Tab-separated table of C-alpha atoms in Angstrom:
chain	number	residue	atom	x	y	z
A	1	THR	CA	-0.053	-0.093	-0.142
A	2	GLN	CA	1.259	3.349	-1.192
A	3	LEU	CA	1.614	5.848	1.630
A	4	LEU	CA	0.663	8.454	-0.883
A	5	GLU	CA	-1.841	7.998	-3.436
A	6	GLN	CA	-1.842	10.070	-6.626
A	7	SER	CA	-4.558	10.709	-9.261
A	8	PRO	CA	-5.277	10.411	-11.848
A	9	GLN	CA	-2.765	7.721	-12.829
A	10	PHE	CA	-2.529	9.073	-16.461
A	11	LEU	CA	-3.875	12.437	-17.947
A	12	SER	CA	-3.711	13.614	-21.628
A	13	ILE	CA	-4.918	17.041	-22.653
A	14	GLN	CA	-4.404	19.436	-25.598
A	15	GLU	CA	-2.035	22.372	-25.189
A	16	GLY	CA	-3.552	25.351	-23.862
A	17	GLU	CA	-6.060	23.451	-21.500
A	18	ASN	CA	-5.691	23.451	-17.622
A	19	LEU	CA	-5.020	20.431	-15.563
A	20	THR	CA	-5.005	19.572	-11.863
A	21	VAL	CA	-3.200	16.377	-10.256
A	22	TYR	CA	-3.507	15.244	-6.578
A	23	CYS	CA	-1.627	13.656	-3.975
A	24	ASN	CA	-3.532	12.076	-1.057
A	25	SER	CA	-2.806	10.173	2.079
A	26	SER	CA	-4.335	9.271	5.699
A	27	SER	CA	-1.129	10.225	7.284
A	28	VAL	CA	-0.036	13.975	8.155
A	29	PHE	CA	3.105	15.256	6.708
A	30	SER	CA	5.445	17.739	8.022
A	31	SER	CA	6.426	18.616	4.397
A	32	LEU	CA	5.541	17.612	0.900
A	33	GLN	CA	7.563	18.103	-2.457
A	34	TRP	CA	6.550	17.823	-6.030
A	35	TYR	CA	9.026	16.564	-8.620
A	36	ARG	CA	8.908	16.485	-12.237
A	37	GLN	CA	10.494	13.427	-14.395
A	38	GLU	CA	10.898	13.570	-18.195
A	39	PRO	CA	11.564	10.174	-19.847
A	40	GLY	CA	14.898	8.872	-19.483
A	41	GLU	CA	15.891	11.332	-16.861
A	42	GLY	CA	15.870	11.712	-12.935
A	43	PRO	CA	13.122	13.597	-11.094
A	44	VAL	CA	13.654	17.274	-10.757
A	45	LEU	CA	12.242	19.222	-7.605
A	46	LEU	CA	9.551	21.850	-8.507
A	47	VAL	CA	8.331	22.909	-4.945
A	48	THR	CA	8.619	22.321	-1.342
A	49	VAL	CA	5.391	22.964	0.907
A	50	VAL	CA	5.566	23.110	4.618
A	51	THR	CA	2.774	25.037	5.933
A	52	GLY	CA	-0.896	23.633	6.032
A	53	GLY	CA	-3.141	25.603	3.736
A	54	GLU	CA	0.074	26.985	2.117
A	55	VAL	CA	-0.247	28.003	-1.661
A	56	LYS	CA	2.873	28.391	-3.924
A	57	LYS	CA	2.985	29.559	-7.584
A	58	LEU	CA	5.697	29.112	-10.063
A	59	LYS	CA	4.774	30.945	-13.004
A	60	ARG	CA	1.799	28.678	-14.503
A	61	LEU	CA	1.975	26.196	-11.730
A	62	THR	CA	-0.029	26.341	-8.626
A	63	PHE	CA	0.672	24.239	-5.584
A	64	GLN	CA	-1.614	23.807	-2.645
A	65	PHE	CA	-1.008	21.994	0.629
A	66	GLY	CA	-4.074	20.820	2.417
A	67	ASP	CA	-4.991	22.351	5.752
A	68	ALA	CA	-4.771	19.200	7.417
A	69	ARG	CA	-1.300	18.406	5.951
A	70	LYS	CA	-2.559	15.240	4.392
A	71	ASP	CA	-2.948	16.227	0.715
A	72	SER	CA	-1.698	18.413	-1.927
A	73	SER	CA	-2.606	19.190	-5.603
A	74	LEU	CA	-0.747	20.741	-8.646
A	75	HIS	CA	-2.710	22.833	-10.925
A	76	ILE	CA	-1.194	23.783	-14.444
A	77	THR	CA	-2.691	26.704	-16.223
A	78	ALA	CA	-2.593	26.620	-20.098
A	79	ALA	CA	-0.386	23.648	-20.455
A	80	GLN	CA	2.530	23.256	-22.925
A	81	THR	CA	4.205	20.544	-24.564
A	82	GLY	CA	7.136	21.125	-22.260
A	83	ASP	CA	4.909	20.164	-19.125
A	84	THR	CA	4.736	16.479	-20.296
A	85	GLY	CA	6.253	14.229	-17.705
A	86	LEU	CA	5.651	12.055	-14.824
A	87	TYR	CA	4.651	14.372	-11.673
A	88	LEU	CA	5.671	12.790	-8.399
A	89	CYS	CA	4.914	13.947	-4.963
A	90	ALA	CA	6.806	12.970	-1.983
A	91	GLY	CA	6.237	13.695	1.674
A	92	VAL	CA	7.992	13.469	5.084
A	93	THR	CA	5.735	12.087	7.898
A	94	PHE	CA	6.136	13.260	11.457
A	95	ASN	CA	6.462	9.373	12.228
A	96	ASP	CA	9.727	8.674	10.871
A	97	TYR	CA	10.947	11.747	9.040
A	98	LYS	CA	11.637	9.792	6.008
A	99	LEU	CA	10.891	11.001	2.513
A	100	SER	CA	8.260	8.624	0.520
A	101	PHE	CA	7.237	9.027	-3.051
A	102	GLY	CA	3.839	8.483	-4.600
A	103	ALA	CA	3.598	6.456	-7.706
A	104	GLY	CA	3.193	9.435	-9.886
A	105	THR	CA	0.824	11.095	-12.590
A	106	THR	CA	1.872	10.754	-16.304
A	107	VAL	CA	1.033	13.955	-17.956
A	108	THR	CA	0.875	14.182	-21.613
A	109	VAL	CA	0.158	17.539	-23.417
A	110	ARG	CA	-0.684	17.266	-27.020
A	111	ALA	CA	0.317	19.967	-29.513
B	1	GLU	CA	27.537	23.277	-11.473
B	2	ALA	CA	27.998	19.805	-12.300
B	3	GLY	CA	24.971	17.295	-11.570
B	4	VAL	CA	25.048	13.886	-10.130
B	5	ALA	CA	26.716	11.460	-12.387
B	6	GLN	CA	25.838	7.988	-13.147
B	7	SER	CA	26.919	5.172	-15.144
B	8	PRO	CA	26.146	3.199	-17.271
B	9	ARG	CA	22.764	4.448	-18.646
B	10	TYR	CA	21.645	0.987	-19.794
B	11	LYS	CA	22.506	-2.558	-18.706
B	12	ILE	CA	21.017	-5.810	-19.879
B	13	ILE	CA	22.153	-8.949	-17.966
B	14	GLU	CA	20.657	-12.497	-17.371
B	15	LYS	CA	19.266	-13.744	-14.179
B	16	ARG	CA	21.644	-14.943	-11.589
B	17	GLN	CA	24.341	-12.598	-13.285
B	18	SER	CA	25.935	-9.858	-11.227
B	19	VAL	CA	25.642	-6.009	-12.009
B	20	ALA	CA	27.303	-2.890	-10.619
B	21	PHE	CA	26.123	0.788	-10.910
B	22	TRP	CA	28.246	3.767	-10.082
B	23	CYS	CA	27.335	7.158	-8.903
B	24	ASN	CA	29.405	10.589	-8.370
B	25	PRO	CA	27.450	12.981	-6.321
B	26	ILE	CA	27.474	16.617	-6.461
B	27	SER	CA	30.584	18.076	-4.872
B	28	GLY	CA	30.152	18.888	-1.260
B	29	HIS	CA	26.905	17.050	-1.010
B	30	ALA	CA	27.229	14.927	2.213
B	31	THR	CA	24.194	12.726	1.928
B	32	LEU	CA	24.021	10.081	-1.158
B	33	TYR	CA	20.756	7.991	-1.895
B	34	TRP	CA	20.075	5.087	-4.036
B	35	TYR	CA	16.675	4.648	-5.293
B	36	GLN	CA	14.887	1.758	-7.254
B	37	GLN	CA	12.149	2.785	-9.520
B	38	ILE	CA	10.073	0.018	-11.111
B	39	LEU	CA	7.894	0.907	-13.946
B	40	GLY	CA	4.817	2.414	-13.098
B	41	GLN	CA	5.973	3.201	-9.457
B	42	GLY	CA	7.692	6.013	-7.711
B	43	PRO	CA	11.288	5.919	-6.551
B	44	LYS	CA	11.760	3.618	-3.271
B	45	LEU	CA	14.682	4.390	-1.297
B	46	LEU	CA	17.128	1.405	-1.180
B	47	ILE	CA	20.039	3.050	0.934
B	48	GLN	CA	21.069	6.492	2.200
B	49	PHE	CA	24.527	7.405	3.224
B	50	GLN	CA	25.656	10.420	5.160
B	51	ASN	CA	29.319	10.944	4.453
B	52	ASN	CA	30.647	6.965	4.106
B	53	GLY	CA	28.356	5.904	6.969
B	54	VAL	CA	24.787	4.139	6.120
B	55	VAL	CA	21.951	5.978	7.765
B	56	ASP	CA	19.204	3.979	6.334
B	57	ASP	CA	19.235	0.501	4.491
B	58	SER	CA	16.041	-0.936	5.846
B	59	GLN	CA	14.583	-1.430	2.407
B	60	LEU	CA	17.912	-2.750	0.888
B	61	PRO	CA	17.629	-6.694	0.071
B	62	LYS	CA	20.702	-7.514	1.569
B	63	ASP	CA	21.115	-11.008	0.569
B	64	ARG	CA	21.890	-9.774	-3.057
B	65	PHE	CA	22.213	-6.071	-2.861
B	66	SER	CA	25.232	-4.042	-1.495
B	67	ALA	CA	26.400	-0.833	-1.506
B	68	GLU	CA	29.365	1.166	-0.387
B	69	ARG	CA	30.509	4.998	-0.408
B	70	LEU	CA	34.350	4.666	0.012
B	71	LYS	CA	35.818	7.940	1.062
B	72	GLY	CA	32.581	9.592	1.465
B	73	VAL	CA	32.302	10.660	-2.267
B	74	ASP	CA	31.391	8.356	-5.111
B	75	SER	CA	29.283	5.294	-4.530
B	76	THR	CA	28.655	1.705	-6.231
B	77	LEU	CA	25.723	-0.373	-5.861
B	78	LYS	CA	25.918	-4.048	-6.737
B	79	ILE	CA	23.387	-6.817	-7.423
B	80	GLN	CA	24.535	-10.442	-7.042
B	81	PRO	CA	22.730	-12.531	-8.338
B	82	ALA	CA	20.183	-10.787	-10.172
B	83	LYS	CA	16.556	-11.755	-10.430
B	84	LEU	CA	13.747	-10.817	-12.923
B	85	GLU	CA	12.278	-8.591	-10.557
B	86	ASP	CA	15.197	-6.449	-10.194
B	87	SER	CA	14.334	-4.949	-13.656
B	88	ALA	CA	14.091	-1.150	-12.933
B	89	VAL	CA	15.674	2.207	-13.156
B	90	TYR	CA	18.255	2.692	-10.379
B	91	LEU	CA	18.591	6.246	-9.504
B	92	CYS	CA	21.245	7.804	-7.461
B	93	ALA	CA	20.554	11.325	-5.539
B	94	SER	CA	22.408	13.656	-3.311
B	95	SER	CA	21.687	16.423	-1.033
B	96	LEU	CA	23.654	18.970	0.935
B	97	SER	CA	23.197	17.827	4.493
B	98	GLY	CA	20.360	14.992	4.568
B	99	ALA	CA	17.545	17.015	6.239
B	100	ALA	CA	14.427	15.170	5.467
B	101	ASN	CA	12.715	18.041	3.418
B	102	GLU	CA	16.016	19.009	1.734
B	103	LYS	CA	16.003	19.133	-1.994
B	104	LEU	CA	17.241	16.128	-3.676
B	105	PHE	CA	19.410	16.289	-7.087
B	106	PHE	CA	18.886	13.004	-9.040
B	107	GLY	CA	21.147	11.572	-11.744
B	108	SER	CA	19.822	10.330	-14.823
B	109	GLY	CA	19.562	6.632	-13.811
B	110	THR	CA	20.669	3.169	-14.732
B	111	GLN	CA	18.112	1.367	-16.728
B	112	LEU	CA	18.601	-2.452	-15.849
B	113	SER	CA	16.818	-5.186	-17.533
B	114	VAL	CA	17.155	-8.700	-16.394
B	115	LEU	CA	16.292	-11.518	-18.941
């Protein structure tokens, strides 16, 4: 059983559309990170959120950490083909302070 | 700034053979991680080094996997003997100090196929 459940598993959209991917858990996290992984490459950190209810914006990407610190979402506005990749969330729990990854959401943006 | 270097990029072996992967972290990074990423899954931590000491190897299958980080710099991960289920991408990552929410810098990985 994954500590972090990501949904949807796959998402295919047209360039210019918006999308949201989700990361959920029954555990409480001290912090949560989002990474993007392109084919044949390692994950690259996009953002770290540490405060419940926190919203961070990175150009067209908006990250939200749930008030209860159990969930997070990533919203992309006006998606571009360069946004294609595997989006991974990773969280650190208060139990063991270890970083655990979700299985990821594969996003494909079609031209 | 040079990133995390890994080699080889690809490796194909038969089951029961042995294989080794190499990683050179970012200069000055104290912490080095080896992750296994099976297709369709997120990375799973195999082992974490702080300098040349092991911090966490709780998910390393120690009957067949071994890793070392001599002199606290580069590292090798070995599998002997390999099984079919070891087919995966093996990612090396490094971070400055090893704090739990610290940014990890990943290499491009080694894709292992066990036939």
